CSV table of C-alpha atoms and ligand atoms in Angstrom, one decimal:
chain,number,residue,atom,x,y,z
A,250,MET,CA,49.6,-66.5,-59.2
A,251,ALA,CA,46.9,-69.1,-58.9
A,252,ALA,CA,43.8,-68.7,-61.1
A,253,THR,CA,40.4,-67.9,-59.8
A,254,LEU,CA,38.2,-71.0,-59.9
A,255,ILE,CA,35.0,-70.6,-62.0
A,256,ASP,CA,32.4,-72.1,-59.7
A,257,GLY,CA,30.0,-74.0,-62.0
A,258,ASN,CA,27.8,-75.0,-59.1
A,259,LYS,CA,27.3,-71.4,-58.0
A,260,ILE,CA,26.5,-70.2,-61.6
A,261,ALA,CA,24.1,-73.1,-62.1
A,262,GLY,CA,22.4,-72.3,-58.8
A,263,GLU,CA,21.8,-68.7,-59.8
A,264,ILE,CA,20.3,-69.8,-63.2
A,265,LYS,CA,18.1,-72.4,-61.5
A,266,GLU,CA,16.9,-69.8,-58.9
A,267,LYS,CA,15.7,-67.5,-61.7
A,268,LEU,CA,14.1,-70.4,-63.5
A,269,ALA,CA,12.2,-71.5,-60.4
A,270,GLU,CA,10.7,-68.0,-60.2
A,271,GLU,CA,9.8,-68.0,-63.9
A,272,ILE,CA,8.2,-71.4,-63.6
A,273,LYS,CA,6.0,-70.2,-60.7
A,274,ARG,CA,4.8,-67.3,-62.9
A,275,LEU,CA,4.2,-69.7,-65.9
A,276,LYS,CA,2.2,-72.1,-63.7
A,277,GLU,CA,0.0,-69.2,-62.6
A,278,LYS,CA,-0.8,-68.8,-66.3
A,279,GLY,CA,-1.5,-72.5,-66.8
A,280,VAL,CA,1.9,-73.4,-68.4
A,281,SER,CA,3.6,-76.3,-66.7
A,282,PRO,CA,7.0,-77.3,-68.0
A,283,SER,CA,7.8,-81.0,-68.2
A,284,LEU,CA,10.8,-83.0,-69.4
A,285,SER,CA,10.5,-86.5,-70.9
A,286,SER,CA,13.6,-88.6,-70.8
A,287,ILE,CA,14.3,-91.7,-72.8
A,288,GLN,CA,16.8,-94.2,-71.4
A,289,VAL,CA,17.8,-97.4,-73.2
A,290,GLY,CA,19.7,-100.2,-71.3
A,291,GLU,CA,21.5,-100.0,-68.0
A,292,ASP,CA,24.6,-97.8,-68.7
A,293,PRO,CA,25.8,-96.8,-65.2
A,294,GLY,CA,26.8,-93.2,-66.3
A,295,THR,CA,23.3,-92.7,-67.7
A,296,LYS,CA,21.7,-93.8,-64.5
A,297,VAL,CA,23.7,-91.2,-62.6
A,298,TYR,CA,22.7,-88.4,-65.1
A,299,VAL,CA,19.1,-89.4,-65.0
A,300,ARG,CA,18.9,-89.3,-61.2
A,301,SER,CA,20.5,-85.9,-61.1
A,302,GLN,CA,18.3,-84.5,-63.9
A,303,LYS,CA,15.2,-85.7,-62.1
A,304,LYS,CA,16.3,-84.1,-58.8
A,305,SER,CA,17.2,-80.8,-60.5
A,306,CYS,CA,14.0,-80.7,-62.5
A,307,GLU,CA,11.7,-81.4,-59.5
A,308,LYS,CA,13.6,-79.0,-57.3
A,309,ILE,CA,12.6,-76.0,-59.5
A,310,GLY,CA,9.1,-77.3,-60.5
A,311,ILE,CA,9.7,-79.1,-63.8
A,312,GLU,CA,7.9,-82.4,-64.0
A,313,TYR,CA,10.4,-85.2,-65.0
A,314,ASN,CA,9.1,-88.3,-66.7
A,315,LEU,CA,11.5,-91.1,-67.4
A,316,ARG,CA,10.7,-93.9,-69.9
A,317,GLN,CA,13.2,-96.8,-69.7
A,318,PHE,CA,13.6,-99.3,-72.6
A,319,LYS,CA,15.4,-102.6,-72.5
A,320,GLU,CA,18.8,-103.0,-74.3
A,321,ASP,CA,17.2,-105.0,-77.1
A,322,VAL,CA,14.5,-102.4,-78.0
A,323,SER,CA,14.0,-101.9,-81.7
A,324,GLN,CA,14.6,-98.6,-83.7
A,325,LYS,CA,10.9,-98.7,-84.7
A,326,GLU,CA,9.7,-98.8,-81.0
A,327,LEU,CA,11.9,-95.8,-80.1
A,328,GLU,CA,10.7,-93.9,-83.2
A,329,ASP,CA,7.1,-94.5,-82.3
A,330,PHE,CA,7.7,-93.3,-78.8
A,331,ILE,CA,9.4,-90.1,-80.0
A,332,ASN,CA,6.5,-89.5,-82.4
A,333,HIS,CA,4.1,-90.0,-79.5
A,334,LEU,CA,6.1,-87.5,-77.3
A,335,ASN,CA,6.2,-85.0,-80.2
A,336,GLU,CA,2.4,-85.1,-80.4
A,337,ASP,CA,1.7,-85.1,-76.6
A,338,LYS,CA,0.7,-81.5,-75.6
A,339,ARG,CA,1.7,-82.2,-72.0
A,340,VAL,CA,5.4,-82.8,-73.0
A,341,SER,CA,7.5,-79.6,-73.2
A,342,GLY,CA,11.0,-81.0,-73.6
A,343,ILE,CA,12.5,-84.4,-74.7
A,344,ILE,CA,16.0,-85.7,-74.0
A,345,LEU,CA,17.4,-88.9,-75.5
A,346,GLN,CA,20.0,-90.3,-73.1
A,347,MET,CA,23.3,-91.4,-74.6
A,348,PRO,CA,25.0,-93.8,-75.1
A,349,LEU,CA,22.7,-96.1,-77.1
A,350,PRO,CA,23.2,-99.7,-78.0
A,351,SER,CA,25.0,-100.2,-81.3
A,352,HIS,CA,22.0,-101.4,-83.2
A,353,ILE,CA,20.2,-98.1,-82.7
A,354,ASP,CA,20.7,-95.1,-84.9
A,355,GLY,CA,20.9,-92.4,-82.3
A,356,ARG,CA,21.5,-89.5,-84.7
A,357,GLY,CA,18.4,-90.5,-86.6
A,358,LEU,CA,16.3,-90.5,-83.4
A,359,GLN,CA,17.7,-87.2,-82.3
A,360,ARG,CA,16.7,-85.7,-85.7
A,361,MET,CA,13.1,-86.9,-85.2
A,362,ILE,CA,12.7,-84.9,-81.9
A,363,SER,CA,10.6,-81.8,-82.6
A,364,SER,CA,12.9,-78.8,-82.7
A,365,GLN,CA,10.4,-77.1,-80.4
A,366,LYS,CA,10.8,-79.9,-77.8
A,367,ASP,CA,14.6,-80.4,-78.3
A,368,ALA,CA,15.7,-79.8,-74.7
A,369,GLU,CA,19.4,-80.5,-75.6
A,370,GLY,CA,19.3,-78.0,-78.4
A,371,ILE,CA,21.1,-80.3,-80.9
A,372,SER,CA,18.5,-80.8,-83.6
A,373,PRO,CA,19.4,-79.6,-87.1
A,374,ALA,CA,17.0,-76.7,-86.9
A,375,ASN,CA,18.3,-75.5,-83.5
A,376,MET,CA,21.9,-76.0,-84.5
A,377,GLY,CA,21.1,-74.0,-87.7
A,378,MET,CA,20.0,-71.0,-85.6
A,379,VAL,CA,23.4,-71.0,-83.9
A,380,VAL,CA,24.9,-70.2,-87.3
A,381,TYR,CA,22.6,-67.2,-87.5
A,382,ALA,CA,23.6,-66.2,-84.0
A,383,ARG,CA,20.0,-66.6,-82.8
A,384,PRO,CA,19.8,-69.8,-80.8
A,385,ILE,CA,16.3,-70.5,-79.6
A,386,LEU,CA,16.9,-73.8,-77.8
A,387,GLY,CA,20.7,-73.6,-77.8
A,388,PRO,CA,23.1,-76.6,-77.6
A,389,CYS,CA,23.4,-77.0,-73.8
A,390,THR,CA,27.1,-77.6,-73.3
A,391,ALA,CA,28.2,-74.8,-75.8
A,392,MET,CA,25.7,-72.4,-74.1
A,393,ALA,CA,27.2,-73.5,-70.7
A,394,VAL,CA,30.7,-72.7,-71.9
A,395,MET,CA,29.6,-69.2,-72.9
A,396,GLU,CA,28.0,-68.6,-69.5
A,397,LEU,CA,31.1,-69.7,-67.7
A,398,ILE,CA,33.3,-67.4,-69.9
A,399,LYS,CA,30.8,-64.5,-69.3
A,400,SER,CA,31.0,-65.0,-65.6
A,401,THR,CA,34.6,-63.9,-65.6
A,402,GLY,CA,33.6,-60.4,-66.7
A,403,VAL,CA,36.4,-60.4,-69.3
A,404,LYS,CA,35.7,-58.4,-72.4
A,405,LEU,CA,35.6,-60.9,-75.3
A,406,TYR,CA,35.8,-58.6,-78.4
A,407,GLY,CA,39.0,-59.3,-80.3
A,408,LYS,CA,40.3,-62.0,-78.0
A,409,GLU,CA,42.2,-65.1,-79.4
A,410,ALA,CA,40.5,-68.4,-78.5
A,411,VAL,CA,41.4,-72.0,-79.2
A,412,MET,CA,38.8,-74.7,-79.2
A,413,VAL,CA,40.2,-78.1,-78.8
A,414,GLY,CA,37.7,-80.7,-80.2
A,415,HIS,CA,35.3,-80.3,-83.1
A,416,SER,CA,32.4,-82.5,-82.1
A,417,ASP,CA,28.9,-81.6,-83.4
A,418,ILE,CA,27.5,-81.0,-80.0
A,419,VAL,CA,30.3,-79.2,-78.2
A,420,GLY,CA,33.3,-78.0,-80.3
A,421,LYS,CA,31.5,-76.8,-83.5
A,422,PRO,CA,28.6,-74.9,-81.8
A,423,THR,CA,31.0,-73.3,-79.2
A,424,THR,CA,33.2,-72.1,-82.0
A,425,LEU,CA,30.2,-70.4,-83.7
A,426,LEU,CA,29.1,-68.8,-80.4
A,427,LEU,CA,32.6,-67.4,-79.9
A,428,LEU,CA,32.7,-66.0,-83.4
A,429,ASP,CA,29.4,-64.3,-82.7
A,430,LYS,CA,31.2,-62.4,-79.9
A,431,PHE,CA,34.1,-61.4,-82.3
A,432,VAL,CA,36.5,-63.8,-80.7
A,433,THR,CA,39.2,-64.9,-83.2
A,434,THR,CA,38.9,-68.7,-82.9
A,435,SER,CA,41.1,-71.5,-84.0
A,436,VAL,CA,39.7,-75.1,-83.9
A,437,CYS,CA,42.0,-78.0,-83.1
A,438,HIS,CA,41.2,-81.7,-83.7
A,439,ILE,CA,42.7,-85.1,-84.0
A,440,ALA,CA,44.8,-84.0,-87.0
A,441,THR,CA,46.3,-81.1,-85.0
A,442,GLY,CA,47.2,-83.7,-82.4
A,443,GLU,CA,48.7,-86.0,-84.9
A,444,ARG,CA,50.7,-83.2,-86.6
A,445,GLY,CA,52.1,-82.3,-83.1
A,446,THR,CA,51.1,-78.6,-83.3
A,447,LEU,CA,48.5,-78.7,-80.5
A,448,PRO,CA,50.9,-77.1,-77.9
A,449,GLU,CA,51.6,-74.2,-80.4
A,450,TYR,CA,47.9,-73.4,-80.6
A,451,VAL,CA,47.2,-73.8,-76.9
A,452,ARG,CA,50.2,-71.4,-76.1
A,453,LYS,CA,48.5,-68.5,-77.9
A,454,ALA,CA,45.0,-69.0,-76.5
A,455,GLU,CA,43.7,-66.2,-74.3
A,456,ILE,CA,40.6,-68.3,-74.0
A,457,LEU,CA,41.1,-72.0,-74.1
A,458,ILE,CA,38.3,-74.5,-74.3
A,459,VAL,CA,39.0,-78.2,-74.3
A,460,ALA,CA,36.4,-80.8,-75.2
A,461,VAL,CA,38.1,-84.1,-76.1
A,462,GLY,CA,37.7,-86.8,-73.5
A,463,LYS,CA,41.4,-87.6,-72.9
A,464,ALA,CA,42.7,-87.0,-69.4
A,465,ASN,CA,45.6,-84.5,-69.2
A,466,LEU,CA,45.8,-84.1,-73.0
A,467,VAL,CA,46.6,-80.4,-72.5
A,468,LYS,CA,49.7,-80.0,-70.4
A,469,GLY,CA,49.6,-77.2,-67.8
A,470,GLU,CA,52.8,-75.7,-69.1
A,471,TRP,CA,51.2,-75.0,-72.5
A,472,VAL,CA,48.6,-72.7,-71.0
A,473,LYS,CA,49.2,-69.0,-71.7
A,474,GLU,CA,49.8,-66.8,-68.6
A,475,GLY,CA,46.5,-65.2,-67.7
A,476,ALA,CA,44.3,-67.4,-70.0
A,477,ILE,CA,40.7,-68.3,-69.3
A,478,VAL,CA,40.6,-72.1,-69.3
A,479,ILE,CA,37.3,-74.0,-69.7
A,480,ASP,CA,37.7,-77.8,-69.4
A,481,VAL,CA,34.7,-79.7,-70.8
A,482,GLY,CA,36.3,-83.1,-70.7
A,483,ILE,CA,35.1,-85.8,-68.3
A,484,ASN,CA,37.5,-88.7,-67.6
A,485,ARG,CA,37.6,-91.4,-64.9
A,486,VAL,CA,41.2,-91.9,-63.7
A,487,GLU,CA,41.9,-94.3,-60.8
A,488,GLY,CA,38.3,-93.8,-59.5
A,489,LYS,CA,38.5,-90.0,-59.8
A,490,ILE,CA,36.8,-87.7,-62.3
A,491,VAL,CA,39.2,-85.4,-64.1
A,492,GLY,CA,39.2,-83.1,-67.1
A,493,ASP,CA,41.3,-82.9,-70.3
A,494,VAL,CA,43.6,-80.2,-68.9
A,495,GLU,CA,46.5,-80.9,-66.4
A,496,PHE,CA,44.7,-78.9,-63.7
A,497,GLU,CA,47.3,-78.5,-61.0
A,498,VAL,CA,49.9,-76.9,-63.3
A,499,ALA,CA,47.4,-75.0,-65.5
A,500,LYS,CA,45.8,-73.3,-62.5
A,501,GLU,CA,49.1,-71.6,-61.6
A,502,ARG,CA,49.3,-70.0,-65.1
A,503,ALA,CA,45.6,-69.2,-65.9
A,504,SER,CA,43.6,-66.2,-64.7
A,505,PHE,CA,40.4,-68.2,-64.5
A,506,ILE,CA,39.9,-72.0,-64.7
A,507,THR,CA,36.9,-74.4,-64.4
A,508,PRO,CA,37.4,-77.4,-62.1
A,509,VAL,CA,36.3,-80.9,-63.1
A,510,PRO,CA,33.9,-81.8,-61.6
A,511,GLY,CA,32.0,-78.7,-60.6
A,512,GLY,CA,32.7,-76.6,-63.7
A,513,VAL,CA,30.9,-77.1,-67.0
A,514,GLY,CA,28.8,-80.1,-65.9
A,515,PRO,CA,26.3,-78.3,-63.5
A,516,VAL,CA,25.9,-75.4,-65.9
A,517,THR,CA,25.1,-77.8,-68.8
A,518,THR,CA,22.3,-79.3,-66.6
A,519,ALA,CA,21.1,-75.8,-65.8
A,520,MET,CA,20.9,-75.1,-69.6
A,521,LEU,CA,18.9,-78.2,-70.1
A,522,LEU,CA,16.3,-76.9,-67.6
A,523,LYS,CA,16.4,-73.5,-69.2
A,524,ASN,CA,15.7,-75.0,-72.6
A,525,THR,CA,12.8,-77.0,-71.1
A,526,VAL,CA,11.2,-73.8,-69.8
A,527,GLU,CA,11.8,-72.1,-73.2
A,528,ALA,CA,10.3,-75.1,-74.9
A,529,ALA,CA,7.2,-74.8,-72.7
A,530,LYS,CA,6.9,-71.1,-73.6
A,531,LEU,CA,7.3,-71.8,-77.3
A,532,GLN,CA,4.5,-74.4,-77.2
A,533,ALA,CA,2.2,-72.1,-75.2
A,534,LYS,CA,2.4,-69.4,-77.9
B,643,NAP,P1,33.6,-86.4,-79.1
B,643,NAP,O1,32.4,-86.3,-79.9
B,643,NAP,O2,34.3,-87.7,-78.8
B,643,NAP,O3,34.7,-85.4,-79.6
B,643,NAP,C1,36.0,-85.3,-79.2
B,643,NAP,C2,36.8,-84.4,-80.1
B,643,NAP,O4,38.1,-84.4,-79.7
B,643,NAP,C3,36.7,-84.8,-81.6
B,643,NAP,O5,36.5,-83.6,-82.3
B,643,NAP,C4,38.1,-85.4,-81.8
B,643,NAP,O6,38.6,-85.2,-83.1
B,643,NAP,C5,39.0,-84.5,-80.9
B,643,NAP,N1,40.2,-85.1,-80.5
B,643,NAP,C6,40.5,-86.4,-80.2
B,643,NAP,N2,41.8,-86.6,-79.9
B,643,NAP,C7,42.4,-85.4,-80.1
B,643,NAP,C8,43.7,-84.9,-79.9
B,643,NAP,N3,44.7,-85.8,-79.5
B,643,NAP,N4,44.0,-83.6,-80.1
B,643,NAP,C9,43.0,-82.8,-80.5
B,643,NAP,N5,41.7,-83.2,-80.6
B,643,NAP,C10,41.4,-84.5,-80.4
B,643,NAP,O7,33.3,-85.9,-77.6
B,643,NAP,P2,32.3,-84.7,-77.1
B,643,NAP,O8,30.9,-85.2,-77.1
B,643,NAP,O9,32.6,-83.4,-77.7
B,643,NAP,O10,32.8,-84.6,-75.6
B,643,NAP,C11,34.2,-84.3,-75.3
B,643,NAP,C12,34.4,-84.5,-73.8
B,643,NAP,O11,33.5,-83.6,-73.1
B,643,NAP,C13,34.1,-85.9,-73.2
B,643,NAP,O12,34.9,-86.2,-72.2
B,643,NAP,C14,32.7,-85.7,-72.7
B,643,NAP,O13,32.4,-86.7,-71.7
B,643,NAP,C15,32.7,-84.3,-72.2
B,643,NAP,N6,31.4,-83.6,-72.1
B,643,NAP,C16,31.1,-83.0,-71.0
B,643,NAP,C17,29.9,-82.3,-70.8
B,643,NAP,C18,29.6,-81.6,-69.6
B,643,NAP,O14,28.5,-81.2,-69.4
B,643,NAP,N7,30.6,-81.4,-68.7
B,643,NAP,C19,29.0,-82.3,-71.9
B,643,NAP,C20,29.4,-82.9,-73.1
B,643,NAP,C21,30.6,-83.6,-73.2
B,643,NAP,P3,38.1,-86.2,-84.3
B,643,NAP,O15,36.6,-86.2,-84.3
B,643,NAP,O16,38.7,-85.6,-85.5
B,643,NAP,O17,38.7,-87.5,-83.9
């Protein structure tokens, strides 16, 4: 039986609708959320993201301010700009667009963003709160994965999950959020792939999350019958965007599956907007 598609656009739309109402109420109290975005260079992917972030923000009443720097900008100039944004009371949230040129220490810059303005929820302080199961500004993609799983209505307690990928911004925080829901979670990474045991892990996953960035890494026939499949990967193959899971076969085995595009992506953006609103509230306190 074919899986039910988890409609990321619909879930994101519902989150944004609630946010728009909340923003209206906040503005009546003199609180105006704004997101400051930092872009370096001319990466085509970043341009697309920035355009879509601007549109999404403005649609629900968040002011979006983009500052573009040339490819050869210095680390110091970017640090000074982040310090300026941290101090500026009109700025609720800050996002540093990736990728950055190789002479820039992106991690260092991200660490400088005030944890109260960290719209992506990836600063050490905000990541730390994930460990304590109390994310304040949570890591957007991991929070999006949890929203998508929640939308299935499946009870999570005691389920077996497999997280493929252990990156700092997706795999690790998602694992912690799953543990918080009493999901027994295995984490696979490059060494699992090299050892050749990835199929074994995937086969036992009642909830499978894949965040690697390799098209069709997870074969559809590995997917457990009735599994929930959340595909975070974004890959361009022959001009088309695809995920990390072999979708056509996987959807015949899973009970729920996210499409790529239209799954995790829109909900991640909705989480960015949610964090910006939360950041505005934190600063108004
Ligand atoms: P990343 O930092 O490159 O992490 C990829 C992870 O996959 C690493 O932990 C890596 O392990 C692991 N890996 C590599 N090859 C593997 C294999 N053969 N078997 C098992 N694990 C393997 O990437 P990321 O930032 O987490 O992003 C992952 C994907 O999600 C990318 O396609 C990205 O574009 C996409 N993404 C989508 C959204 C969205 O909103 N839809 C948001 C964020 C990211 P090692 O580190 O040990 O090599």
